[in-house]
C-alpha cells in the first residue's frame, strides 16, 4: 500500500516537471508556429511578453510543485508516525502479555502444593477424628485401642470423678515434660466422655464409632461442643488412672493426641463397671 502511494506521488511530480519543461523550452516554438500560420511576424516585443507569461506560469508551477512536495512529505511523515505508534503499541502489548505470563508462572511456582486430603489431619472449622487410624483391633494400623487382658491390681477404691480428674492431672504432667500448656477441663467434654464410656459398657463394644452417637466429632456436636481440632483416646481394662495414662503414653497414636499442641481443652470419662476410659480433646 505504501509503495503504491509513493509511485502515484512520483508520477504526479513527473507530470508537473514535464509541464514546466514544455513551457520553458517549447513555448517559443508553439508561438512561432501560431504566428506563421496567421501570416504575422513574431515581433521581439510580443516574443518577450509571451516569454514573461511563460516564466510567470513556470514560477507558479514551481510554487505548486514545492507545495505538493511539502504536502506529500507531510503525509509521508504522518504515515510513518502512525506506523511507528502502532508498532510501539503492539510491542507494549506484547510486553504486557509477557509480564502477565511471567507473574502467573511465578505465582504457580511459589504456591505450595495442595495437601492430599487423605494425609491432612485437620482443617480449620472442619471436623476430623484424629488420628485417623483409630480403629480398634485394626491389623493395618498401630493398635491404639487394645484391650488389656491382665488388669492391674486395684490398690484403692475411688469415685469415678476422682479417677477422671487424676487422669487430667497426669495428662497435663506429661504435657509439661514436653513444654506444652495444660489442657483445661471442659464440663461439656467431661459429660460427653462419661456418656461415651457408659455407652461402651452398656452396649458392650469398644470402638470410636458409637452405635448411639456416631463418630467422636458427631458426639461432640450432639453435646453442643465447639472446636477446630478434635481427638479421642479410649481404653478398656485399666483399673487406675496411672495405669491407663501409662498405657496411652506407650501407644504412639494415643501419645500424639496427649501431646498435641493444638489441643486446648479435655474431658475424661470413666465407667468402673467395665473399666472403660474415654479422653476427649478439642482445640479452640
CSV table of C-alpha atoms in Angstrom, one decimal:
chain,number,residue,atom,x,y,z
A,1,UNK,CA,0.0,0.0,0.0
A,2,UNK,CA,2.7,2.4,1.0
A,3,UNK,CA,4.8,1.6,-2.2
A,4,UNK,CA,1.7,2.3,-4.5
A,5,UNK,CA,1.2,5.7,-2.9
A,6,UNK,CA,4.8,6.6,-3.4
A,7,UNK,CA,4.6,5.6,-7.1
A,8,UNK,CA,1.5,7.7,-7.6
A,9,UNK,CA,3.2,10.7,-5.9
A,10,UNK,CA,6.2,10.2,-8.1
A,11,UNK,CA,4.0,10.1,-11.3
A,12,UNK,CA,2.3,13.3,-10.3
A,13,UNK,CA,5.6,15.1,-9.7
A,14,UNK,CA,6.9,13.9,-13.0
A,15,UNK,CA,3.9,15.3,-14.9
A,16,UNK,CA,4.4,18.7,-13.2
A,17,UNK,CA,8.1,18.7,-14.1
A,18,UNK,CA,7.3,17.8,-17.7
A,19,UNK,CA,4.8,20.6,-18.0
A,20,UNK,CA,7.3,23.1,-16.7
A,21,UNK,CA,9.9,21.9,-19.2
A,22,UNK,CA,7.4,22.2,-22.1
A,23,UNK,CA,6.5,25.7,-21.1
A,24,UNK,CA,10.2,26.7,-20.8
A,25,UNK,CA,11.5,25.1,-24.0
A,26,UNK,CA,8.6,24.5,-26.3
A,27,UNK,CA,6.7,27.7,-25.8
A,28,UNK,CA,8.7,29.7,-28.3
A,29,UNK,CA,8.2,27.1,-31.0
A,30,UNK,CA,4.5,27.0,-30.3
A,31,UNK,CA,4.2,30.8,-30.6
A,32,UNK,CA,6.3,30.9,-33.8
A,33,UNK,CA,4.1,28.3,-35.4
A,34,UNK,CA,1.0,30.2,-34.4
A,35,UNK,CA,2.4,33.5,-35.9
A,36,UNK,CA,3.5,31.9,-39.1
A,37,UNK,CA,0.1,30.3,-39.5
A,38,UNK,CA,-1.5,33.7,-39.2
A,39,UNK,CA,1.0,35.3,-41.6
A,40,UNK,CA,2.3,37.6,-38.8
A,41,UNK,CA,5.9,38.0,-38.0
A,42,UNK,CA,6.8,37.3,-34.4
A,43,UNK,CA,8.0,40.6,-33.0
A,44,UNK,CA,10.5,40.9,-30.3
A,45,UNK,CA,8.0,42.7,-28.1
A,46,UNK,CA,5.4,40.0,-28.5
A,47,UNK,CA,8.0,37.4,-28.0
A,48,UNK,CA,9.3,38.9,-24.8
A,49,UNK,CA,5.7,39.3,-23.5
A,50,UNK,CA,4.9,35.7,-24.2
A,51,UNK,CA,8.1,34.6,-22.5
A,52,UNK,CA,7.2,36.7,-19.5
A,53,UNK,CA,3.9,35.0,-19.3
A,54,UNK,CA,5.5,31.6,-19.7
A,55,UNK,CA,8.0,32.4,-17.0
A,56,UNK,CA,5.2,33.5,-14.6
A,57,UNK,CA,3.4,30.3,-15.3
A,58,UNK,CA,6.5,28.3,-14.7
A,59,UNK,CA,7.2,30.0,-11.4
A,60,UNK,CA,3.6,29.4,-10.3
A,61,UNK,CA,4.0,25.7,-11.3
A,62,UNK,CA,7.2,25.6,-9.3
A,63,UNK,CA,5.5,27.0,-6.3
A,64,UNK,CA,2.8,24.4,-6.7
A,65,UNK,CA,5.4,21.8,-7.1
A,66,UNK,CA,7.1,22.8,-3.8
A,67,UNK,CA,3.7,22.9,-2.1
A,68,UNK,CA,2.9,19.4,-3.5
A,69,UNK,CA,6.2,18.1,-2.3
A,70,UNK,CA,5.7,19.6,1.2
A,71,UNK,CA,2.1,18.1,1.3
A,72,UNK,CA,3.4,14.7,0.2
A,73,UNK,CA,6.3,14.9,2.7
A,74,UNK,CA,3.8,15.8,5.5
A,75,UNK,CA,1.6,12.8,4.5
A,76,UNK,CA,4.6,10.6,4.5
A,77,UNK,CA,5.6,11.8,7.9
A,78,UNK,CA,2.2,11.3,9.4
A,79,UNK,CA,2.0,7.8,7.9
A,80,UNK,CA,5.4,7.0,9.4
A,81,UNK,CA,4.3,8.3,12.8
A,82,UNK,CA,1.1,6.3,12.7
A,83,UNK,CA,3.0,3.2,11.8
A,84,UNK,CA,5.6,3.8,14.5
A,85,UNK,CA,2.9,4.4,17.1
A,86,UNK,CA,1.1,1.2,16.0
A,87,UNK,CA,4.3,-0.7,16.2
A,88,UNK,CA,5.1,0.7,19.7
A,89,UNK,CA,1.6,-0.2,20.9
A,90,UNK,CA,2.0,-3.7,19.5
A,91,UNK,CA,5.3,-4.1,21.3
A,92,UNK,CA,3.9,-2.7,24.5
A,93,UNK,CA,1.0,-5.1,24.4
A,94,UNK,CA,3.4,-8.0,23.8
A,95,UNK,CA,5.5,-6.8,26.8
A,96,UNK,CA,2.4,-6.6,29.0
A,97,UNK,CA,1.3,-10.1,28.0
A,98,UNK,CA,4.8,-11.5,28.7
A,99,UNK,CA,4.8,-9.8,32.1
A,100,UNK,CA,1.4,-11.2,33.0
A,101,UNK,CA,2.5,-14.7,31.9
A,102,UNK,CA,5.7,-14.3,33.9
A,103,UNK,CA,3.8,-13.3,37.0
A,104,UNK,CA,1.3,-16.1,36.6
A,105,UNK,CA,4.2,-18.6,36.2
A,106,UNK,CA,6.0,-17.1,39.3
A,107,UNK,CA,2.8,-17.4,41.3
A,108,UNK,CA,2.3,-21.0,40.3
A,109,UNK,CA,5.9,-21.9,41.2
A,110,UNK,CA,5.7,-20.1,44.6
A,111,UNK,CA,2.3,-21.5,45.5
A,112,UNK,CA,2.6,-24.5,47.9
A,113,UNK,CA,1.5,-27.8,46.7
A,114,UNK,CA,-2.0,-28.7,48.0
A,115,UNK,CA,-2.1,-31.3,50.7
A,116,UNK,CA,-3.7,-34.5,49.8
A,117,UNK,CA,-7.0,-34.8,51.6
A,118,UNK,CA,-6.2,-38.3,52.9
A,119,UNK,CA,-3.0,-37.0,54.6
A,120,UNK,CA,-4.5,-33.9,56.2
A,121,UNK,CA,-5.2,-34.4,59.9
A,122,UNK,CA,-7.3,-31.3,60.4
A,123,UNK,CA,-8.7,-28.2,58.8
A,124,UNK,CA,-9.9,-25.1,60.5
A,125,UNK,CA,-13.6,-25.4,61.1
A,126,UNK,CA,-13.6,-28.9,59.5
A,127,UNK,CA,-14.3,-31.7,61.9
A,128,UNK,CA,-11.8,-34.6,61.8
A,129,UNK,CA,-11.3,-37.5,64.2
A,130,UNK,CA,-7.6,-37.8,64.8
A,131,UNK,CA,-5.5,-39.8,64.4
A,132,UNK,CA,-7.3,-41.4,61.5
A,133,UNK,CA,-6.1,-44.9,62.4
A,134,UNK,CA,-8.4,-45.0,65.5
A,135,UNK,CA,-10.0,-48.3,64.7
A,136,UNK,CA,-10.0,-51.0,67.4
A,137,UNK,CA,-8.2,-54.2,66.5
A,138,UNK,CA,-7.2,-53.0,63.1
A,139,UNK,CA,-4.3,-55.2,61.8
A,140,UNK,CA,-3.3,-52.5,59.2
A,141,UNK,CA,-2.6,-49.8,61.8
A,142,UNK,CA,-0.9,-49.4,65.2
A,143,UNK,CA,-3.4,-50.6,67.7
A,144,UNK,CA,-4.2,-47.7,70.0
A,145,UNK,CA,-7.4,-49.0,71.5
A,146,UNK,CA,-6.5,-52.5,72.6
A,147,UNK,CA,-8.0,-54.4,75.5
A,148,UNK,CA,-5.7,-55.3,78.3
A,149,UNK,CA,-6.0,-59.0,79.2
A,150,UNK,CA,-4.2,-58.7,82.5
A,151,UNK,CA,-5.8,-56.0,84.7
A,152,UNK,CA,-3.5,-54.2,87.2
A,153,UNK,CA,-4.5,-54.8,90.9
A,154,UNK,CA,-6.7,-52.1,92.2
A,155,UNK,CA,-4.9,-50.6,95.3
A,156,UNK,CA,-7.8,-48.5,96.4
A,157,UNK,CA,-11.3,-47.7,95.5
A,158,UNK,CA,-12.1,-44.1,94.4
A,159,UNK,CA,-15.0,-42.4,92.9
A,160,UNK,CA,-15.2,-42.2,89.1
A,161,UNK,CA,-14.9,-38.4,89.2
A,162,UNK,CA,-11.7,-38.6,91.3
A,163,UNK,CA,-10.3,-41.1,88.8
A,164,UNK,CA,-11.2,-38.8,85.9
A,165,UNK,CA,-9.6,-35.7,87.5
A,166,UNK,CA,-6.5,-37.7,88.2
A,167,UNK,CA,-6.3,-38.7,84.5
A,168,UNK,CA,-6.5,-35.0,83.6
A,169,UNK,CA,-3.7,-34.2,86.1
A,170,UNK,CA,-1.5,-37.0,84.8
A,171,UNK,CA,-2.1,-35.9,81.2
A,172,UNK,CA,-1.0,-32.4,82.0
A,173,UNK,CA,2.1,-33.7,83.7
A,174,UNK,CA,3.1,-35.4,80.5
A,175,UNK,CA,2.5,-32.3,78.5
A,176,UNK,CA,4.6,-30.2,80.9
A,177,UNK,CA,7.5,-32.6,80.4
A,178,UNK,CA,7.4,-31.5,76.7
A,179,UNK,CA,7.0,-27.8,77.3
A,180,UNK,CA,3.2,-27.8,76.4
A,181,UNK,CA,0.5,-25.9,78.1
A,182,UNK,CA,-2.0,-27.6,80.4
A,183,UNK,CA,-5.4,-28.7,79.0
A,184,UNK,CA,-8.3,-27.0,80.6
A,185,UNK,CA,-11.3,-29.1,81.9
A,186,UNK,CA,-14.4,-28.5,79.9
A,187,UNK,CA,-17.6,-29.6,81.6
A,188,UNK,CA,-19.4,-30.4,78.4
A,189,UNK,CA,-16.5,-32.5,77.3
A,190,UNK,CA,-16.5,-34.3,80.7
A,191,UNK,CA,-20.2,-35.1,80.3
A,192,UNK,CA,-19.7,-36.4,76.7
A,193,UNK,CA,-16.7,-38.5,77.7
A,194,UNK,CA,-18.6,-40.1,80.6
A,195,UNK,CA,-21.5,-40.9,78.3
A,196,UNK,CA,-19.1,-42.5,75.8
A,197,UNK,CA,-17.6,-44.8,78.5
A,198,UNK,CA,-21.0,-45.7,79.8
A,199,UNK,CA,-22.2,-46.3,76.2
A,200,UNK,CA,-19.3,-48.7,75.5
A,201,UNK,CA,-20.1,-50.6,78.8
A,202,UNK,CA,-23.8,-50.7,78.3
A,203,UNK,CA,-23.8,-51.7,74.6
A,204,UNK,CA,-20.7,-54.0,75.0
A,205,UNK,CA,-18.5,-52.6,72.3
A,206,UNK,CA,-15.0,-51.0,72.2
A,207,UNK,CA,-14.6,-48.5,69.3
A,208,UNK,CA,-14.5,-44.9,68.5
A,209,UNK,CA,-17.7,-45.2,66.4
A,210,UNK,CA,-20.7,-45.3,68.7
A,211,UNK,CA,-23.9,-47.1,67.7
A,212,UNK,CA,-25.7,-44.5,69.7
A,213,UNK,CA,-23.9,-41.2,69.0
A,214,UNK,CA,-21.9,-41.9,65.8
A,215,UNK,CA,-18.3,-40.6,65.4
A,216,UNK,CA,-16.5,-38.7,68.2
A,217,UNK,CA,-17.0,-35.5,66.3
A,218,UNK,CA,-20.6,-36.1,65.8
A,219,UNK,CA,-21.0,-36.9,69.5
A,220,UNK,CA,-19.3,-33.6,70.4
A,221,UNK,CA,-21.6,-31.8,68.1
A,222,UNK,CA,-24.6,-33.6,69.7
A,223,UNK,CA,-23.5,-32.1,73.1
A,224,UNK,CA,-23.0,-28.6,71.6
A,225,UNK,CA,-19.3,-28.6,71.9
A,226,UNK,CA,-17.4,-26.1,69.6
A,227,UNK,CA,-14.0,-27.0,68.3
A,228,UNK,CA,-11.5,-26.5,65.4
A,229,UNK,CA,-9.5,-29.7,66.1
A,230,UNK,CA,-10.8,-32.9,67.7
A,231,UNK,CA,-9.4,-36.1,69.0
A,232,UNK,CA,-10.2,-39.1,71.2
A,233,UNK,CA,-8.4,-41.8,73.2
A,234,UNK,CA,-10.3,-44.8,74.6
A,235,UNK,CA,-9.1,-47.7,76.8
A,236,UNK,CA,-10.5,-50.8,78.4
A,237,UNK,CA,-9.3,-52.9,81.3
A,238,UNK,CA,-7.1,-50.5,83.2
A,239,UNK,CA,-8.2,-50.1,86.8
A,240,UNK,CA,-6.3,-47.0,87.8
A,241,UNK,CA,-5.6,-43.5,86.3
A,242,UNK,CA,-1.8,-44.1,86.4
A,243,UNK,CA,-2.1,-47.4,84.5
A,244,UNK,CA,-4.4,-46.0,81.8
A,245,UNK,CA,-2.3,-42.9,81.2
A,246,UNK,CA,0.9,-45.0,81.1
A,247,UNK,CA,-0.8,-47.3,78.6
A,248,UNK,CA,-1.8,-44.4,76.3
A,249,UNK,CA,1.7,-42.9,76.5
A,250,UNK,CA,3.2,-46.2,75.4
A,251,UNK,CA,1.0,-46.1,72.3
A,252,UNK,CA,2.2,-43.8,69.5
A,253,UNK,CA,-1.2,-42.7,68.3
A,254,UNK,CA,-2.6,-42.0,71.8
A,255,UNK,CA,0.7,-40.3,72.8
A,256,UNK,CA,0.3,-37.9,69.8
A,257,UNK,CA,-3.1,-37.0,71.0
A,258,UNK,CA,-2.0,-36.3,74.5
A,259,UNK,CA,1.0,-34.2,73.3
A,260,UNK,CA,-0.7,-32.4,70.5
A,261,UNK,CA,-0.1,-28.6,70.8
A,262,UNK,CA,-3.3,-27.6,69.1
A,263,UNK,CA,-5.5,-29.1,71.8
A,264,UNK,CA,-6.6,-26.7,74.5
A,265,UNK,CA,-9.4,-28.5,76.4
A,266,UNK,CA,-10.0,-32.0,77.7
A,267,UNK,CA,-12.8,-34.2,79.1
A,268,UNK,CA,-12.4,-37.6,80.7
A,269,UNK,CA,-15.0,-40.2,81.4
A,270,UNK,CA,-14.6,-43.5,83.4
A,271,UNK,CA,-17.1,-46.3,83.9
A,272,UNK,CA,-15.9,-48.6,86.7
A,273,UNK,CA,-18.2,-51.4,85.8
A,274,UNK,CA,-16.1,-52.5,83.0
A,275,UNK,CA,-13.1,-50.1,83.4
A,276,UNK,CA,-13.9,-48.2,80.2
A,277,UNK,CA,-12.0,-45.0,79.8
A,278,UNK,CA,-12.5,-42.1,77.4
A,279,UNK,CA,-10.3,-39.0,76.8
A,280,UNK,CA,-11.9,-36.3,74.6
A,281,UNK,CA,-9.7,-33.4,73.2
A,282,UNK,CA,-10.6,-30.3,71.4
A,283,UNK,CA,-8.7,-27.3,70.1
A,284,UNK,CA,-10.3,-23.8,70.1
